[in-house]
CSV table of C-alpha atoms in Angstrom, one decimal:
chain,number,residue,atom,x,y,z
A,34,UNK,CA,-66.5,-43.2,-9.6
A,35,UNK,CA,-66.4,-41.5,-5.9
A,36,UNK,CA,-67.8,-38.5,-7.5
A,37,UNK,CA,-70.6,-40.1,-9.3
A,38,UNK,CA,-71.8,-42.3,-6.0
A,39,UNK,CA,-71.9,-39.1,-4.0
A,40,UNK,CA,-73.8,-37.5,-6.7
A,41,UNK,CA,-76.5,-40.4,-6.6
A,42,UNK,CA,-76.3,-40.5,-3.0
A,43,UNK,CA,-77.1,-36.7,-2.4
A,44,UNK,CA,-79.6,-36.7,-5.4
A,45,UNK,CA,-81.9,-39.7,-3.6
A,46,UNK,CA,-81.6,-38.1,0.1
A,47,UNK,CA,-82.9,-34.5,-1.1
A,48,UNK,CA,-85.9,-36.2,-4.0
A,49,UNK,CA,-86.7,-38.3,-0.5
A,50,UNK,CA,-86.4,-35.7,1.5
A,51,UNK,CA,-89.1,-33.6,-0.6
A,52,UNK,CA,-91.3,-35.8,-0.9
A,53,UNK,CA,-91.6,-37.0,2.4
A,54,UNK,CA,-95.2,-35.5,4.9
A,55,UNK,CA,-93.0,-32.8,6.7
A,56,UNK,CA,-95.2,-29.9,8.9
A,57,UNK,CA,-96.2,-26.8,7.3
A,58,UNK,CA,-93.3,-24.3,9.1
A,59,UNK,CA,-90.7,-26.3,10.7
A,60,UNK,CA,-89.1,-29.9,11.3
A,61,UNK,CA,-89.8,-28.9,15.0
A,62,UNK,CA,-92.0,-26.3,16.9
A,63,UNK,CA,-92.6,-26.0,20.3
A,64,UNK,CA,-92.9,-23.5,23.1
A,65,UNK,CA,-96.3,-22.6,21.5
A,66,UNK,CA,-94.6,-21.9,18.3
A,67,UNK,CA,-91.9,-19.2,19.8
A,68,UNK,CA,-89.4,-21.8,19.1
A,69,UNK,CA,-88.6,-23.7,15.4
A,70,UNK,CA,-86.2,-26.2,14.4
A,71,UNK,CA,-85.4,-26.7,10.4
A,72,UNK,CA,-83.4,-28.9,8.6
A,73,UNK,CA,-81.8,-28.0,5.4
A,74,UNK,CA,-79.9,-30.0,2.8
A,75,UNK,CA,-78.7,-29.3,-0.8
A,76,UNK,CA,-76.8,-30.4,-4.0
A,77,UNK,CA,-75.1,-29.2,-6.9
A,78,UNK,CA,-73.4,-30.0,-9.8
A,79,UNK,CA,-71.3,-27.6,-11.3
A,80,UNK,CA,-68.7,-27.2,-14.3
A,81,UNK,CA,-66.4,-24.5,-14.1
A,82,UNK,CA,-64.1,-23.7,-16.9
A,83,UNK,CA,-62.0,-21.5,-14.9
A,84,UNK,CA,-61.4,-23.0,-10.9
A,85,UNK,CA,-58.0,-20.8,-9.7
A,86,UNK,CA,-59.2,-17.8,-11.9
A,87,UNK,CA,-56.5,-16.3,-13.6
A,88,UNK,CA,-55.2,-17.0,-17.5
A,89,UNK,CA,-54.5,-20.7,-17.3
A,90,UNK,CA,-58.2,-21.6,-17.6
A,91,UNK,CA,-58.3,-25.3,-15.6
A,92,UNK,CA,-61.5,-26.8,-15.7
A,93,UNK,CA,-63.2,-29.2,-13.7
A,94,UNK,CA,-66.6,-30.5,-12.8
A,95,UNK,CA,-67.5,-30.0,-9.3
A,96,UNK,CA,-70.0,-32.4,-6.9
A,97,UNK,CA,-71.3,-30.7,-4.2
A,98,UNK,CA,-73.8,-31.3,-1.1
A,99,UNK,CA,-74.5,-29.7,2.3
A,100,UNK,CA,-76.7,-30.3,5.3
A,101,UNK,CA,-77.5,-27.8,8.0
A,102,UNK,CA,-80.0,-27.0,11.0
A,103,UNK,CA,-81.6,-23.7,11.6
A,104,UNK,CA,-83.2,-22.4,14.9
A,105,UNK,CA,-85.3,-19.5,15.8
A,106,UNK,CA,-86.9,-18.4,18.7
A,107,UNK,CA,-89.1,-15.4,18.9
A,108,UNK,CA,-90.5,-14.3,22.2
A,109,UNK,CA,-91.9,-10.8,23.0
A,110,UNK,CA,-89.3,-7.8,22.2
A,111,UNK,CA,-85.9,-10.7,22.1
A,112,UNK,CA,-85.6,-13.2,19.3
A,113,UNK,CA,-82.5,-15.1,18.4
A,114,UNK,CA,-81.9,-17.0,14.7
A,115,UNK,CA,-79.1,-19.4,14.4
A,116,UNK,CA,-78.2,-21.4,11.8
A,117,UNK,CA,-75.1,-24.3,11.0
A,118,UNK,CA,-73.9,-26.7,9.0
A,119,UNK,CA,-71.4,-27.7,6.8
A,120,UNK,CA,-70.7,-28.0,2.8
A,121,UNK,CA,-68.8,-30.5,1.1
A,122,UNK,CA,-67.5,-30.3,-2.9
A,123,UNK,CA,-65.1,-32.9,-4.3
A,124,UNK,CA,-63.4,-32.1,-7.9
A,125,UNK,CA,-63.3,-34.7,-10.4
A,126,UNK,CA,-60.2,-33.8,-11.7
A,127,UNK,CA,-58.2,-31.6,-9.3
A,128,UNK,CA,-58.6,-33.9,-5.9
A,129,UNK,CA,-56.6,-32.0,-4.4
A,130,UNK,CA,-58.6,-28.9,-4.1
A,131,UNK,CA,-61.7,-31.6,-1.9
A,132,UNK,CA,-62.8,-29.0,1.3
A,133,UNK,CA,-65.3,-30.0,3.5
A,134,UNK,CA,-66.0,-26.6,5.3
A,135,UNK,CA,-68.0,-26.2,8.8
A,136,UNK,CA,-70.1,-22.8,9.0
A,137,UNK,CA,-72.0,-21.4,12.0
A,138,UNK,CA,-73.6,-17.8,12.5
A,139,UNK,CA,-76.4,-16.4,15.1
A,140,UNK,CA,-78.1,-13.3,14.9
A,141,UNK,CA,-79.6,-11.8,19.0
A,142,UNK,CA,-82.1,-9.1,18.6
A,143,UNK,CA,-84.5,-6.9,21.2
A,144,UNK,CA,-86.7,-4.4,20.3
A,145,UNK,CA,-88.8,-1.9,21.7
A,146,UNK,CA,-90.8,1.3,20.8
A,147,UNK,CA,-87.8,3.4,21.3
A,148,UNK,CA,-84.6,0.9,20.9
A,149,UNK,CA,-83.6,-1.8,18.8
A,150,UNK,CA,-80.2,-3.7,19.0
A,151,UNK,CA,-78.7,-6.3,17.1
A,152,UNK,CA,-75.6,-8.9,18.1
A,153,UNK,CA,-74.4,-11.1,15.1
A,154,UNK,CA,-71.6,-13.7,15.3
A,155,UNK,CA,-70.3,-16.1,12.4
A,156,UNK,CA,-68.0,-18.6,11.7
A,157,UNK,CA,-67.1,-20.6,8.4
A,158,UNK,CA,-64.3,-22.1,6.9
A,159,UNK,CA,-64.0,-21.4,2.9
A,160,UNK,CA,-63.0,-22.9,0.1
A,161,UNK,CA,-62.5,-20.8,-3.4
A,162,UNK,CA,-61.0,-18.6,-5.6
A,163,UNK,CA,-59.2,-15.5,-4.7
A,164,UNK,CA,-59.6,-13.3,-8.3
A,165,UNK,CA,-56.7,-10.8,-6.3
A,166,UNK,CA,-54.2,-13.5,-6.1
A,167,UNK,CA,-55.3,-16.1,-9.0
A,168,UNK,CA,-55.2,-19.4,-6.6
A,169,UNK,CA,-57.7,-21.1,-4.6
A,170,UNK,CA,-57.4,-20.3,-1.1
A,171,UNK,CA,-58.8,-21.9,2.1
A,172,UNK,CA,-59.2,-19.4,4.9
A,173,UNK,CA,-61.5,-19.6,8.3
A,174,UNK,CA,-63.4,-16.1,8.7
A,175,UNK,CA,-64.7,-15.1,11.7
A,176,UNK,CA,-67.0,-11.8,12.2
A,177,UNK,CA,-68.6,-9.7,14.9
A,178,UNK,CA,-71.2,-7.3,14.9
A,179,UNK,CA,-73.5,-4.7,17.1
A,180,UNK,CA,-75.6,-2.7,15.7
A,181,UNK,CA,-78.4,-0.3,17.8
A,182,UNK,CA,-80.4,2.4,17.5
A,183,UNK,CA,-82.3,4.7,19.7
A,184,UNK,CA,-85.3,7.3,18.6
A,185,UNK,CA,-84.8,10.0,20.3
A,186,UNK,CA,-88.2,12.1,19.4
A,187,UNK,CA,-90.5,11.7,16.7
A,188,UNK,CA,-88.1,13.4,14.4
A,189,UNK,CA,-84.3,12.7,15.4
A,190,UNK,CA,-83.1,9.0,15.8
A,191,UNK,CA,-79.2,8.1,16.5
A,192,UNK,CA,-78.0,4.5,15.5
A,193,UNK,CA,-74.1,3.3,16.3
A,194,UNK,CA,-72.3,0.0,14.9
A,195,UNK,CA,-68.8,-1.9,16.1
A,196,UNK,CA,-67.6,-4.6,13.9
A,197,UNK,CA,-64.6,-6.9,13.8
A,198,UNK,CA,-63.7,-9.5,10.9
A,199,UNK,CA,-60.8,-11.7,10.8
A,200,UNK,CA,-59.8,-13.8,7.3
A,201,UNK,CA,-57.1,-16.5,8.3
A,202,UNK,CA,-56.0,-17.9,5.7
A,203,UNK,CA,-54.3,-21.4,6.1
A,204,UNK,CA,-53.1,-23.6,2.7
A,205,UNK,CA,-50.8,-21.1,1.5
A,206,UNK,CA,-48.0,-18.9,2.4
A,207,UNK,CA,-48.3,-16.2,-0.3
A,208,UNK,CA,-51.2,-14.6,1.6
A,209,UNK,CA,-51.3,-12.5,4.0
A,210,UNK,CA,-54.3,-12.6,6.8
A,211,UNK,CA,-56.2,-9.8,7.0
A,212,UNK,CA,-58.4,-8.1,10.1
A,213,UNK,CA,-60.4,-5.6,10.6
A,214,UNK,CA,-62.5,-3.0,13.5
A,215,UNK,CA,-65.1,-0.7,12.3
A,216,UNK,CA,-67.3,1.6,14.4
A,217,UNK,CA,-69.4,4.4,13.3
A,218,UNK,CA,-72.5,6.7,14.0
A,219,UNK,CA,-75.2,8.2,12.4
A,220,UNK,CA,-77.9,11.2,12.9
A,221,UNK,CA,-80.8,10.4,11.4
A,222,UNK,CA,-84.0,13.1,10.4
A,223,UNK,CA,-87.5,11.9,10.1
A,224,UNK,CA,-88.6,14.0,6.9
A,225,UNK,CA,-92.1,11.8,6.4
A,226,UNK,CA,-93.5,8.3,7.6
A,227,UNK,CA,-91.4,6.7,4.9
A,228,UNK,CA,-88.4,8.5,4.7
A,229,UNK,CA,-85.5,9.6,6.6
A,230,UNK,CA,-82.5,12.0,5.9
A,231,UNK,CA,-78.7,11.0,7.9
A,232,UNK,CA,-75.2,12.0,8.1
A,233,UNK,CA,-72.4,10.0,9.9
A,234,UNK,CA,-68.9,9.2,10.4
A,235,UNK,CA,-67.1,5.8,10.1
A,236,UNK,CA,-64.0,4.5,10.8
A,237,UNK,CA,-62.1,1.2,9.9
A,238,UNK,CA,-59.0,0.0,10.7
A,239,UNK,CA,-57.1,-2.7,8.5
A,240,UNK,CA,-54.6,-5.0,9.1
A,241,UNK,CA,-52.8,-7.9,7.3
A,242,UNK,CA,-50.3,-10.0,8.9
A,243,UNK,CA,-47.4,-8.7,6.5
A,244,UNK,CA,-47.2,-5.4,8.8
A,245,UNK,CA,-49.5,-3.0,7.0
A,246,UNK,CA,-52.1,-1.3,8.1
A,247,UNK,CA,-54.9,0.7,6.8
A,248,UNK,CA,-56.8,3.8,8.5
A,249,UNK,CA,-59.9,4.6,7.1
A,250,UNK,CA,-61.6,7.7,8.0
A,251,UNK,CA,-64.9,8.8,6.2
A,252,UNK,CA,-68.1,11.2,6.5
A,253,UNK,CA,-71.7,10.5,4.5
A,254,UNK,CA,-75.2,11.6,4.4
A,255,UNK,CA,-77.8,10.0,2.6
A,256,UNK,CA,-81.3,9.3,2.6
A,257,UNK,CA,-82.9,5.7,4.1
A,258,UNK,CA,-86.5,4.9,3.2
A,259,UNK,CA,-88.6,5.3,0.0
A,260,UNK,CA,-86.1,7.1,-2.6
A,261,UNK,CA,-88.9,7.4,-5.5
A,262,UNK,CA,-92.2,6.0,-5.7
A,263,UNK,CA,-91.9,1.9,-5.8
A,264,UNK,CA,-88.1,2.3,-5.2
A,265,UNK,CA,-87.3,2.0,-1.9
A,266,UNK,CA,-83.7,1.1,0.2
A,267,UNK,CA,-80.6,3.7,1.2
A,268,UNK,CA,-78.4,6.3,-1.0
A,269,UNK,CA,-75.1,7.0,0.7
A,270,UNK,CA,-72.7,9.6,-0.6
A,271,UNK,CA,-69.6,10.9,1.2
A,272,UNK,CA,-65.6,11.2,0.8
A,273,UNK,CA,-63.1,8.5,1.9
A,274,UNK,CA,-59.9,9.8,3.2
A,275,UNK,CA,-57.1,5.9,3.8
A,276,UNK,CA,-53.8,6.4,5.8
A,277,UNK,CA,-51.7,3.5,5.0
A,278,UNK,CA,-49.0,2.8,7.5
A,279,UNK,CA,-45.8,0.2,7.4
A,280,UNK,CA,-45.1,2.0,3.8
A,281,UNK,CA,-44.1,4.7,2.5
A,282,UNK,CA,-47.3,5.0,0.8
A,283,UNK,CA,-49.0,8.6,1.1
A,284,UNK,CA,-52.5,9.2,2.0
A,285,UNK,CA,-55.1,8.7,-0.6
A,286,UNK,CA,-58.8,10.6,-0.8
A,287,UNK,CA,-61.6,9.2,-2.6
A,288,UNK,CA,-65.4,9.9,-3.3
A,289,UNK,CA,-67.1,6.5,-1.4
A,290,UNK,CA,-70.9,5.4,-2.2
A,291,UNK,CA,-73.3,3.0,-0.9
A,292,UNK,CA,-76.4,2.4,-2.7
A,293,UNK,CA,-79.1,-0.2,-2.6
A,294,UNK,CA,-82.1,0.3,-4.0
A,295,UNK,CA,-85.3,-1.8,-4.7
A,296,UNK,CA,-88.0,-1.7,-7.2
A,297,UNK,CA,-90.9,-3.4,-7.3
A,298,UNK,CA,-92.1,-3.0,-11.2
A,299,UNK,CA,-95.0,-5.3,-10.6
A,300,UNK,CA,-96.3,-8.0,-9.0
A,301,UNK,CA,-94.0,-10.6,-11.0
A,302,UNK,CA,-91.3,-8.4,-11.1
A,303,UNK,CA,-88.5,-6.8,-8.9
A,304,UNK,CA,-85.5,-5.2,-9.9
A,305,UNK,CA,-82.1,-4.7,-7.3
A,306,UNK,CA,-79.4,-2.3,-7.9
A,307,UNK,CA,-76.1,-1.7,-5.8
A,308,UNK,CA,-73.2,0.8,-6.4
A,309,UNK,CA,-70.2,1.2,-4.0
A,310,UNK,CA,-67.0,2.4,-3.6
A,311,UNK,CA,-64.6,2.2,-0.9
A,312,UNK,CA,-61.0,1.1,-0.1
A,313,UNK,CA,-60.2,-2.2,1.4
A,314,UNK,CA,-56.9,-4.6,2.0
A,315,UNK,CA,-56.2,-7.5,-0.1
A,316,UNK,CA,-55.2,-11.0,0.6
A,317,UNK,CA,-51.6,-9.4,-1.7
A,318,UNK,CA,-50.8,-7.4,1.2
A,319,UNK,CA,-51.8,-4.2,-1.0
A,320,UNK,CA,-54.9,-1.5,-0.9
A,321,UNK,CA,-57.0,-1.1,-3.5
A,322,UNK,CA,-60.1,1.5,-4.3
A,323,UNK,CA,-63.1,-0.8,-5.6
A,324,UNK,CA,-66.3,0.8,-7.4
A,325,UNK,CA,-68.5,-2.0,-8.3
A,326,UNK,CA,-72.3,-1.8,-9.2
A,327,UNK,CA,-74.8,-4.2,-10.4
A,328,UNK,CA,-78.4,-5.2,-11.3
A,329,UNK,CA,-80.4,-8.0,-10.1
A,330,UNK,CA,-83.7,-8.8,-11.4
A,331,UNK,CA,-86.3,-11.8,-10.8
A,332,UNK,CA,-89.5,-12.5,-12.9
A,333,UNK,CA,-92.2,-14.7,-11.2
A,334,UNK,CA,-93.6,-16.7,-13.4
A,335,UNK,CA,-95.9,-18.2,-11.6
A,336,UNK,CA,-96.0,-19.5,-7.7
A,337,UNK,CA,-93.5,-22.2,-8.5
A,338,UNK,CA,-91.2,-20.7,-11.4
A,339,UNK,CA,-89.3,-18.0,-11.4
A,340,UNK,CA,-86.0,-16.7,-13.4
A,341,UNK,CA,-83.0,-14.5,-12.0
A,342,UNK,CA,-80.7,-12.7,-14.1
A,343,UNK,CA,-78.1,-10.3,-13.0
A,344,UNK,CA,-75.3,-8.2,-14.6
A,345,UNK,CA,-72.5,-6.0,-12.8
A,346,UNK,CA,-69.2,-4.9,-13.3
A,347,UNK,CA,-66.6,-2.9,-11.4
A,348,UNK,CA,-62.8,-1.2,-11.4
A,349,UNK,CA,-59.9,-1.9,-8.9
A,350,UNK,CA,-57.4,0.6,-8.6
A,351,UNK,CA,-54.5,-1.0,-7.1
A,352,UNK,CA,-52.8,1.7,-4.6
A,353,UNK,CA,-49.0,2.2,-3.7
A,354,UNK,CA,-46.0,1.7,-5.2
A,355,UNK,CA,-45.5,-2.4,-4.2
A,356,UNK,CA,-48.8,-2.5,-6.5
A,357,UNK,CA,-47.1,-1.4,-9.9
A,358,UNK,CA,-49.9,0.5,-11.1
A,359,UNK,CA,-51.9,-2.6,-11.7
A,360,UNK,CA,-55.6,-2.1,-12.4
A,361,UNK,CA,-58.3,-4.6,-13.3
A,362,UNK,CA,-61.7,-4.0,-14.8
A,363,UNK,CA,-64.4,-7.1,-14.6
A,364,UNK,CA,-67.4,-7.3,-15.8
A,365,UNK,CA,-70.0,-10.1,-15.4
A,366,UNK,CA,-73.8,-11.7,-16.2
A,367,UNK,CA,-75.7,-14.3,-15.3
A,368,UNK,CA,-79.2,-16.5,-15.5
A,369,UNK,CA,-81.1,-19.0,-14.3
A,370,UNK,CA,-84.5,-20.2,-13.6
A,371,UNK,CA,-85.7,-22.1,-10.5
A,372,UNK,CA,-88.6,-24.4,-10.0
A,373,UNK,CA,-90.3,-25.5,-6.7
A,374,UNK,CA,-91.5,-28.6,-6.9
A,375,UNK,CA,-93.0,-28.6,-3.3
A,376,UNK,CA,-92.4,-26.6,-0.4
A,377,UNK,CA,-89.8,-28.1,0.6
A,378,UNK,CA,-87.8,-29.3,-2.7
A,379,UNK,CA,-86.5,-26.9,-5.5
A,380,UNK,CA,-84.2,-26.9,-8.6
A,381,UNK,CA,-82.4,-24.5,-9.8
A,382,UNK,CA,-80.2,-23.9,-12.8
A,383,UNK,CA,-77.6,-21.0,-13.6
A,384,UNK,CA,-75.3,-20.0,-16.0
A,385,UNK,CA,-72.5,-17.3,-15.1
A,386,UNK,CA,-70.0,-15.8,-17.4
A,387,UNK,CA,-67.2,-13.4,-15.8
A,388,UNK,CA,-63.9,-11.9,-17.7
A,389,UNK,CA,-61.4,-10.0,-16.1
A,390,UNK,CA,-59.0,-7.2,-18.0
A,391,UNK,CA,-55.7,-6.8,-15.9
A,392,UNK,CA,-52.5,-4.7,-16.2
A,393,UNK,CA,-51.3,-8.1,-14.9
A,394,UNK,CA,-51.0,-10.6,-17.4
A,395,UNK,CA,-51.9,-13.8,-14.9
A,396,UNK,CA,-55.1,-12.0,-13.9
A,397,UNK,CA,-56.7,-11.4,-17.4
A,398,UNK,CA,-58.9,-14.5,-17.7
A,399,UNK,CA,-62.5,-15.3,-18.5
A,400,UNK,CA,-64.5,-17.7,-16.9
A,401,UNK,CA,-68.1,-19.8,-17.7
A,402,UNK,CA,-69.8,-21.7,-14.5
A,403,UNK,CA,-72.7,-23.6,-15.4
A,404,UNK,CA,-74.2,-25.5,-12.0
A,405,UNK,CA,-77.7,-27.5,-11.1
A,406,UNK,CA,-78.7,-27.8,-7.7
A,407,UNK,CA,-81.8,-28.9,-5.3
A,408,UNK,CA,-82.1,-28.1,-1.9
A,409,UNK,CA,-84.3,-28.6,0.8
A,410,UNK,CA,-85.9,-27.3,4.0
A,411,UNK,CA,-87.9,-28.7,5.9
C-alpha cells in the first residue's frame, strides 16, 4: 500500500505539473534573461526481473520519483550550468534495498577566440546493481574535472585535461573503494574547416582501498570533426600499456579505442555508435580489459513522438592471477517510444533485455526491465 500511494501521489503532482500555464524557457528568468531557474520532476514505474544481477534472478517492481532544480547563467565569454536534486525508489518486495539518493553537479565555462576552459564538479549518491560483484551496492561518487584548450595559429591547437573520481562505497564490506587521477594532452592539426587530425598522451592512476594500484600509460591519434559526409564525432586509436602494483601481477599491453560517431540519415533519423577499449579497476579489487561497442538510434515520428532503440555488447577480460581467468561476454537491446504531451510533460516507455555469459557461474544471468515514466520541466 505505501508503494501504491506514492505512485498516485507522484502521478497527480507531474499530470498537474504539465498542465499548469508555466513560461516558455524557464520557471524563472531574470538578469535580462542571462540567468534561468528550472524545475524538474519525474516518475517511474519499473519491473525488473533481475535486481542484484547475477544467476538468482529476484524480481521486484520498483516505484520511483525525483525532483530537482537547474540553473544557468550565461553572460558574455563565462557561463556556469548547475543542476540538483534528489531520486527516491522504494521496492515492493525487497524493502530493504529503499535509497533515497541526493545528486548535485555544476559545469564553469569561459571562452574566447583563442581559449576555452571548462571546470566540472559532481556529487551523487547511488543506488544499484554492480554486474562485477552481483549485489546491489550503494556508493557516494564524487568527480572533478578541467579541461582547456588554446589555438595556437590557424592550424595547430593544444588542449590539456586533469581529472579525479572517487567511488565510496558504503553498505557492504566485500568492495573495495576505488579512485582515480588522470591528466593528459593533445596536439591537434587543423586539416579543413570541419576537421582536425591529433595525437596525445594520457595517464591514469588507479587505486582501490584493498592496496592495489593501477598505472595506466597510453599514446593515440585520431581524427575530431566530420569523419565521412553526415557522420560526424571523434576516432581514437592508440596502445594501452597498465602497470599493476601491490601484486605480483606483470604488466599488461593492449590496443585502446575511442570512438563516437554520429549520423544524421535524415531529418527523422539519427543513428549513434561507440566503441572502446581500455583497462579499468573493479569494485573486486581486480583489473580488467573492457571492449564495449554499441548503436543508438531515434526515429522522429513526428514533433511529439519519437522511438529509441539501441543494441551493444562487449568482453571483459579479467586480469591477474586473484582473477582466475574469469571472462564475461554481455550483450544487450532495448526500445521504447516517448510521447510529449506538452512542453513540459512527457511519457516514455522502454523495454531492456541484457544476458550475461560468465566463466563464473554466479555472474551468468539474464535480465528483462520493463519501466514507464513522466517527467517534467518547467
Amino acid at each position: 500500500m505505501p508503494a501504491v500511494r506514492f505512485y498516485r501521489a507522484s502521478l497527480l503532482a507531474l499530470v498537474l505539473g504539465g498542465i499548469v500555464p508555466a513560461p516558455v524557457y524557464a520557471l524563472f528568468t531574470f538578469n535580462d534573461g542571462r540567468d534561468q531557474l528550472f524545475v524538474t520532476g519525474d516518475f517511474s514505474l519499473v519491473y525488473d526481473t533481475n535486481i542484484f544481477a547475477n544467476r538468482f534472478a529476484n524480481a521486484d517492481t520498483i516505484y520511483s520519483g525525483g525532483v530537482g532544480l537547474e540553473y544557468s547563467r550565461h553572460a558574455g565569454i563565462i557561463s556556469l550550468d548547475a543542476s540538483t536534486g534528489i531520486s527516491t525508489s522504494r521496492f515492493e518486495k525487497f524493502s530493504s534495498e529503499n535509497f533515497s539518493d541526493p545528486h548535485f553537479q555544476g559545469e564553469f565555462s569561459a571562452r574566447d577566440d583563442r581559449t576555452s576552459a571548462d571546470l566540472t564538479l559532481s556529487t551523487s549518491r547511488q543506488s544499484e546493481a554492480d554486474i562485477i560483484s552481483g549485489i546491489r551496492a550503494v556508493s557516494w561518487n564524487y568527480a572533478a574535472g578541467f579541461n582547456t584548450k588554446y589555438r595556437v595559429n590557424d592550424r595547430y591547437s593544444v588542449s590539456g585535461n586533469l581529472g579525479y573520481t572517487l567511488q565510496d562505497f558504503v553498505n557492504t564490506p566485500l568492495l573495495v573503494n576505488l579512485s582515480g587521477y588522470s591528466a593528459g594532452a593533445n596536439l591537434f592539426y587543423t586539416i579543413n574547416s570541419a576537421r582536425d587530425f591529433f595525437v596525445g598522451y594520457d595517464f591514469h592512476l588507479q587505486r582501490t582501498s584493498g592496496n592495489r594500484s593501477f598505472y595506466d600509460h597510453s599514446v593515440n591519434f585520431g581524427l575530431d570533426g566530420k569523419i565521412l559526409p553526415k557522420i560526424n564525432g571523434s576516432v581514437s586509436v592508440g596502445y594501452e600499456l597498465q602497470e599493476p602494483h601491490g601484486s605480483a601481477d606483470h604488466s599488461t599491453g593492449s590496443l585502446t579505442e575511442s570512438i563516437a560517431l554520429t549520423w544524421n540519415l535524415s531529418r527523422r533519423v539519427k543513428i549513434t555508435g561507440h566503441l572502446s577499449q581500455d583497462f579499468n579497476a573493479t569494485s573486486t579489487n581486480e583489473s580488467i580489459n573492457t571492449t564495449a561497442g554499441s548503436l543508438d538510434a531515434t526515429y522522429s515520428m513526428n514533433s511529439k513522438t519519437a522511438v529509441t532503440a539501441s543494441v551493444g555488447g562487449g568482453y571483459n577480460r579479467f586480469i591477474g592471477a586473484e582473477a582466475g581467468g574469469r571472462r564475461d561476454t554481455y550483450f544487450t537491446w532495448s526500445i521504447g517510444p516517448s510521447y510529449s504531451i506538452n512542453e513540459h510533460l512527457k511519457v516514455s516507455t522502454s523495454y531492456t533485455y541484457y544476458e550475461n555469459w560468465s566463466t563464473l557461474t554466479f555472474s551468468d544471468f539474464i535480465r528483462h526491465t520493463f519501466s514507464v515514466s513522466l517527467s517534467a520541466r518547467f
